[in-house]
Amino acid sequence: MSAPVPADAPGRRVLCGAEYATVRYVGGVPPTAGVWLGVEWDDPQRGKHDGTYEGTQYFKCRHPRGGSFIRPNKANFGVDFLTAVKDRYGLNDEQDVQHGTENTLVFGKKTVEFVGMDSIAEQQRQVQLNQLVDISVRECAVSHAGQKEEISRTCTNIRHINLSKNLISSWETVTAIASQVQNLETLNISENKMKFPATSTSVSSVFSKLRILALNQTEITWTEVLLCAPGWPALEELYLTSNNITVLERPDNVLQTLKLLDLSDNQLLDGNQLHLIAHLPRLEQLILRNAGISSIHFPDAGFGCKTKMFPSLKRLAINDNKISQWSSINELDKLPSLRSLQCHNNPFMDTEKNPETLRQLIIAKISQLEVLNKSEILPAERKGAELDYRKIFGNDWLAAGGNWNPEKNKPSEEFLAAHPRYPSLCLKYGAPEEGELKGRQPLTLKNQLLTLTIKCPEKPEQKPVEKKLPESMTVQRVKGLLYRLLKIPGSELKLSYESSKLEGKEVELDNDLKPLQFYSIESGDCVLVRW
């Protein structure tokens, strides 16, 4: 006997073994007998055709081999939310049935049954369900809300729900579940391919306390986000990765409370799409990893000025994009609140082979940056980067019309476009002196080296070694070098240094993350190694 097919089967999500699919057709497929389900697989390699069988097209697929016909009894249409919760947390009826003999006690030959044990077990289940605050039913085949008010009656304390990778087919199902959770703060419904409303949703109190919402891999469009957004009046974090979002629209009186937005793994049409979300007043963190961005530009602000766009943005991640020009990094200095930047794996980084130099160029170009690629920028590092930048490009500045005499100092527009911070660095540290620039190459980060003697005071057999090390090298990297030299693990090494200026005193190099310049080490000093 074949399994009954739900009346709303077309468009529903199903599981067949471990494979996910969407039902596209229900009915006969002549000349075979009986009912078939035409399904479009999430993994098109699982399919056989595009919905066409023996010349007749029964349904359509995105992929030419993404479809199959299966019998209804092979399809799992899923369970309701509460059943999944009870199964996941071991609170279902079946587990009590297995231990049914515990409800009886034998006195001699008499068996006495404890009346009401079932209701006590039910009460215990009820108490346990009511204690749940953070619920995860990821990959539990949840497809519908279940009986009306059942969730609100049994799970009164839920605040956080993970519903990712289930069989939810529509936003209505999400609303039906959430409407029974009075204090819902966090909701993850990622990896559910579902239908979203095509018209603006009426504002209700269903998501009135929702702060964090994850809609990754749900095939939602930005237009659909904006149609649902009136229902999210308190939303602070929105995750929308891997949704094929290519174009954005300006949010109109929605998402005004948003502090974090993640649009990673969506191939945006161009960097100008960002202008459309640039006026979210509270947005502090924008994550744009692998978003197809090739340039960033804030046209409302000139060189050395701050943009009115992204007024609160503190943290920006633009890793794995197609940014090839340093001009986009210059533009980031226009962001008034930017403090942290991640920018690994962009073509502009290939223009400089030395990673230390690369880091210092970025630091010098963005004045308020405090963290770069998850590594803190110390005041000494910033000062070194800015001074060096001023020297490296000093001859270019002179050639472009720069001058030590303020009245004659008129660098060209081209120079200012390439180095918009150069005038402010000259104000901060003074223009580079003539002696610094004439008759020799300006100091670059590559050749700003310290000549140090490395000694092992407790191992006299180990001869002192002279090494040239960049002053921006961290203590951790020095330990790595010594490990290769001495074959002693870095974690066991203790470093200090002595200088002729310090009259026999030792200064401990006690922070692995600090650069040598932090400790004011100079050429000719001696690094002492102990283990």
PDB file of C-alpha atoms in Angstrom, residues 315-426:
ATOM      1  CA  ARG A 315      34.222  46.423  11.403  1.00  0.00           C
ATOM      2  CA  LEU A 316      34.483  45.549   7.712  1.00  0.00           C
ATOM      3  CA  ALA A 317      35.434  42.179   6.164  1.00  0.00           C
ATOM      4  CA  ILE A 318      36.222  42.191   2.427  1.00  0.00           C
ATOM      5  CA  ASN A 319      38.351  39.030   2.202  1.00  0.00           C
ATOM      6  CA  ASP A 320      38.346  36.948  -1.000  1.00  0.00           C
ATOM      7  CA  ASN A 321      37.139  39.669  -3.360  1.00  0.00           C
ATOM      8  CA  LYS A 322      38.465  41.103  -6.648  1.00  0.00           C
ATOM      9  CA  ILE A 323      39.814  44.437  -5.366  1.00  0.00           C
ATOM     10  CA  SER A 324      42.879  45.150  -7.511  1.00  0.00           C
ATOM     11  CA  GLN A 325      43.517  48.876  -6.946  1.00  0.00           C
ATOM     12  CA  TRP A 326      45.003  50.565  -3.878  1.00  0.00           C
ATOM     13  CA  SER A 327      42.532  53.407  -4.493  1.00  0.00           C
ATOM     14  CA  SER A 328      39.808  51.260  -2.849  1.00  0.00           C
ATOM     15  CA  ILE A 329      41.952  51.036   0.311  1.00  0.00           C
ATOM     16  CA  ASN A 330      42.403  54.829   0.202  1.00  0.00           C
ATOM     17  CA  GLU A 331      38.603  55.155   0.078  1.00  0.00           C
ATOM     18  CA  LEU A 332      38.234  53.209   3.340  1.00  0.00           C
ATOM     19  CA  ASP A 333      39.947  56.074   5.178  1.00  0.00           C
ATOM     20  CA  LYS A 334      36.794  58.095   4.416  1.00  0.00           C
ATOM     21  CA  LEU A 335      34.706  55.855   6.718  1.00  0.00           C
ATOM     22  CA  PRO A 336      34.338  57.902   9.919  1.00  0.00           C
ATOM     23  CA  SER A 337      34.065  55.009  12.407  1.00  0.00           C
ATOM     24  CA  LEU A 338      36.140  52.200  10.821  1.00  0.00           C
ATOM     25  CA  ARG A 339      38.350  50.438  13.396  1.00  0.00           C
ATOM     26  CA  SER A 340      38.800  46.866  12.094  1.00  0.00           C
ATOM     27  CA  LEU A 341      39.465  45.554   8.569  1.00  0.00           C
ATOM     28  CA  GLN A 342      39.901  42.084   7.088  1.00  0.00           C
ATOM     29  CA  CYS A 343      41.104  42.143   3.485  1.00  0.00           C
ATOM     30  CA  HIS A 344      43.076  38.936   2.800  1.00  0.00           C
ATOM     31  CA  ASN A 345      43.033  37.404  -0.704  1.00  0.00           C
ATOM     32  CA  ASN A 346      42.481  40.431  -2.921  1.00  0.00           C
ATOM     33  CA  PRO A 347      44.573  41.095  -6.063  1.00  0.00           C
ATOM     34  CA  PHE A 348      45.884  44.477  -4.774  1.00  0.00           C
ATOM     35  CA  MET A 349      47.838  42.497  -2.154  1.00  0.00           C
ATOM     36  CA  ASP A 350      49.897  40.833  -4.902  1.00  0.00           C
ATOM     37  CA  THR A 351      51.503  44.199  -5.753  1.00  0.00           C
ATOM     38  CA  GLU A 352      53.750  43.908  -2.695  1.00  0.00           C
ATOM     39  CA  LYS A 353      55.532  40.623  -2.034  1.00  0.00           C
ATOM     40  CA  ASN A 354      56.681  41.414   1.515  1.00  0.00           C
ATOM     41  CA  PRO A 355      53.726  40.832   3.908  1.00  0.00           C
ATOM     42  CA  GLU A 356      55.208  43.192   6.530  1.00  0.00           C
ATOM     43  CA  THR A 357      55.442  46.026   3.981  1.00  0.00           C
ATOM     44  CA  LEU A 358      51.919  45.283   2.770  1.00  0.00           C
ATOM     45  CA  ARG A 359      50.525  45.478   6.289  1.00  0.00           C
ATOM     46  CA  GLN A 360      52.289  48.770   6.992  1.00  0.00           C
ATOM     47  CA  LEU A 361      51.063  50.347   3.737  1.00  0.00           C
ATOM     48  CA  ILE A 362      47.448  49.546   4.695  1.00  0.00           C
ATOM     49  CA  ILE A 363      47.981  50.887   8.231  1.00  0.00           C
ATOM     50  CA  ALA A 364      49.450  54.140   6.888  1.00  0.00           C
ATOM     51  CA  LYS A 365      46.568  54.598   4.440  1.00  0.00           C
ATOM     52  CA  ILE A 366      43.716  54.142   6.982  1.00  0.00           C
ATOM     53  CA  SER A 367      44.165  56.543   9.882  1.00  0.00           C
ATOM     54  CA  GLN A 368      41.740  55.188  12.499  1.00  0.00           C
ATOM     55  CA  LEU A 369      42.353  51.463  11.984  1.00  0.00           C
ATOM     56  CA  GLU A 370      43.051  49.571  15.229  1.00  0.00           C
ATOM     57  CA  VAL A 371      42.873  45.950  14.022  1.00  0.00           C
ATOM     58  CA  LEU A 372      44.056  44.632  10.636  1.00  0.00           C
ATOM     59  CA  ASN A 373      43.363  41.027   9.585  1.00  0.00           C
ATOM     60  CA  LYS A 374      42.550  40.132  13.211  1.00  0.00           C
ATOM     61  CA  SER A 375      45.872  41.480  14.502  1.00  0.00           C
ATOM     62  CA  GLU A 376      45.972  44.540  16.753  1.00  0.00           C
ATOM     63  CA  ILE A 377      47.821  47.618  15.507  1.00  0.00           C
ATOM     64  CA  LEU A 378      50.024  48.899  18.328  1.00  0.00           C
ATOM     65  CA  PRO A 379      50.820  52.638  18.546  1.00  0.00           C
ATOM     66  CA  ALA A 380      54.505  51.947  17.826  1.00  0.00           C
ATOM     67  CA  GLU A 381      53.566  49.945  14.718  1.00  0.00           C
ATOM     68  CA  ARG A 382      51.332  52.754  13.449  1.00  0.00           C
ATOM     69  CA  LYS A 383      53.994  55.370  14.030  1.00  0.00           C
ATOM     70  CA  GLY A 384      56.621  53.266  12.238  1.00  0.00           C
ATOM     71  CA  ALA A 385      54.271  52.615   9.305  1.00  0.00           C
ATOM     72  CA  GLU A 386      53.339  56.284   8.898  1.00  0.00           C
ATOM     73  CA  LEU A 387      56.913  57.565   9.176  1.00  0.00           C
ATOM     74  CA  ASP A 388      58.100  55.021   6.675  1.00  0.00           C
ATOM     75  CA  TYR A 389      55.249  55.784   4.249  1.00  0.00           C
ATOM     76  CA  ARG A 390      56.229  59.452   4.443  1.00  0.00           C
ATOM     77  CA  LYS A 391      59.814  58.557   3.483  1.00  0.00           C
ATOM     78  CA  ILE A 392      59.035  55.947   0.814  1.00  0.00           C
ATOM     79  CA  PHE A 393      56.862  58.330  -1.202  1.00  0.00           C
ATOM     80  CA  GLY A 394      58.810  61.518  -0.371  1.00  0.00           C
ATOM     81  CA  ASN A 395      60.565  61.740  -3.758  1.00  0.00           C
ATOM     82  CA  ASP A 396      57.232  61.152  -5.537  1.00  0.00           C
ATOM     83  CA  TRP A 397      55.765  63.989  -3.450  1.00  0.00           C
ATOM     84  CA  LEU A 398      58.588  66.343  -4.481  1.00  0.00           C
ATOM     85  CA  ALA A 399      58.312  65.326  -8.142  1.00  0.00           C
ATOM     86  CA  ALA A 400      54.533  65.961  -8.041  1.00  0.00           C
ATOM     87  CA  GLY A 401      54.931  69.537  -6.760  1.00  0.00           C
ATOM     88  CA  GLY A 402      55.369  68.974  -3.034  1.00  0.00           C
ATOM     89  CA  ASN A 403      57.624  71.481  -1.268  1.00  0.00           C
ATOM     90  CA  TRP A 404      59.036  72.127   2.220  1.00  0.00           C
ATOM     91  CA  ASN A 405      57.893  75.723   1.859  1.00  0.00           C
ATOM     92  CA  PRO A 406      54.144  75.672   2.697  1.00  0.00           C
ATOM     93  CA  GLU A 407      53.487  78.484   0.174  1.00  0.00           C
ATOM     94  CA  LYS A 408      55.013  76.474  -2.655  1.00  0.00           C
ATOM     95  CA  ASN A 409      53.637  73.097  -1.538  1.00  0.00           C
ATOM     96  CA  LYS A 410      51.147  72.170  -4.282  1.00  0.00           C
ATOM     97  CA  PRO A 411      51.219  68.416  -4.972  1.00  0.00           C
ATOM     98  CA  SER A 412      49.279  67.350  -8.063  1.00  0.00           C
ATOM     99  CA  GLU A 413      45.745  65.930  -8.032  1.00  0.00           C
ATOM    100  CA  GLU A 414      47.194  62.621  -9.309  1.00  0.00           C
ATOM    101  CA  PHE A 415      49.571  62.378  -6.328  1.00  0.00           C
ATOM    102  CA  LEU A 416      46.794  63.238  -3.860  1.00  0.00           C
ATOM    103  CA  ALA A 417      44.499  60.657  -5.454  1.00  0.00           C
ATOM    104  CA  ALA A 418      47.181  57.977  -4.998  1.00  0.00           C
ATOM    105  CA  HIS A 419      48.244  59.190  -1.512  1.00  0.00           C
ATOM    106  CA  PRO A 420      45.337  61.091   0.057  1.00  0.00           C
ATOM    107  CA  ARG A 421      46.791  60.810   3.586  1.00  0.00           C
ATOM    108  CA  TYR A 422      50.213  62.227   2.634  1.00  0.00           C
ATOM    109  CA  PRO A 423      49.378  65.872   3.538  1.00  0.00           C
ATOM    110  CA  SER A 424      48.053  64.845   6.960  1.00  0.00           C
ATOM    111  CA  LEU A 425      51.170  62.714   7.609  1.00  0.00           C
ATOM    112  CA  CYS A 426      53.316  65.753   6.795  1.00  0.00           C
TER     113      CYS A 426
END
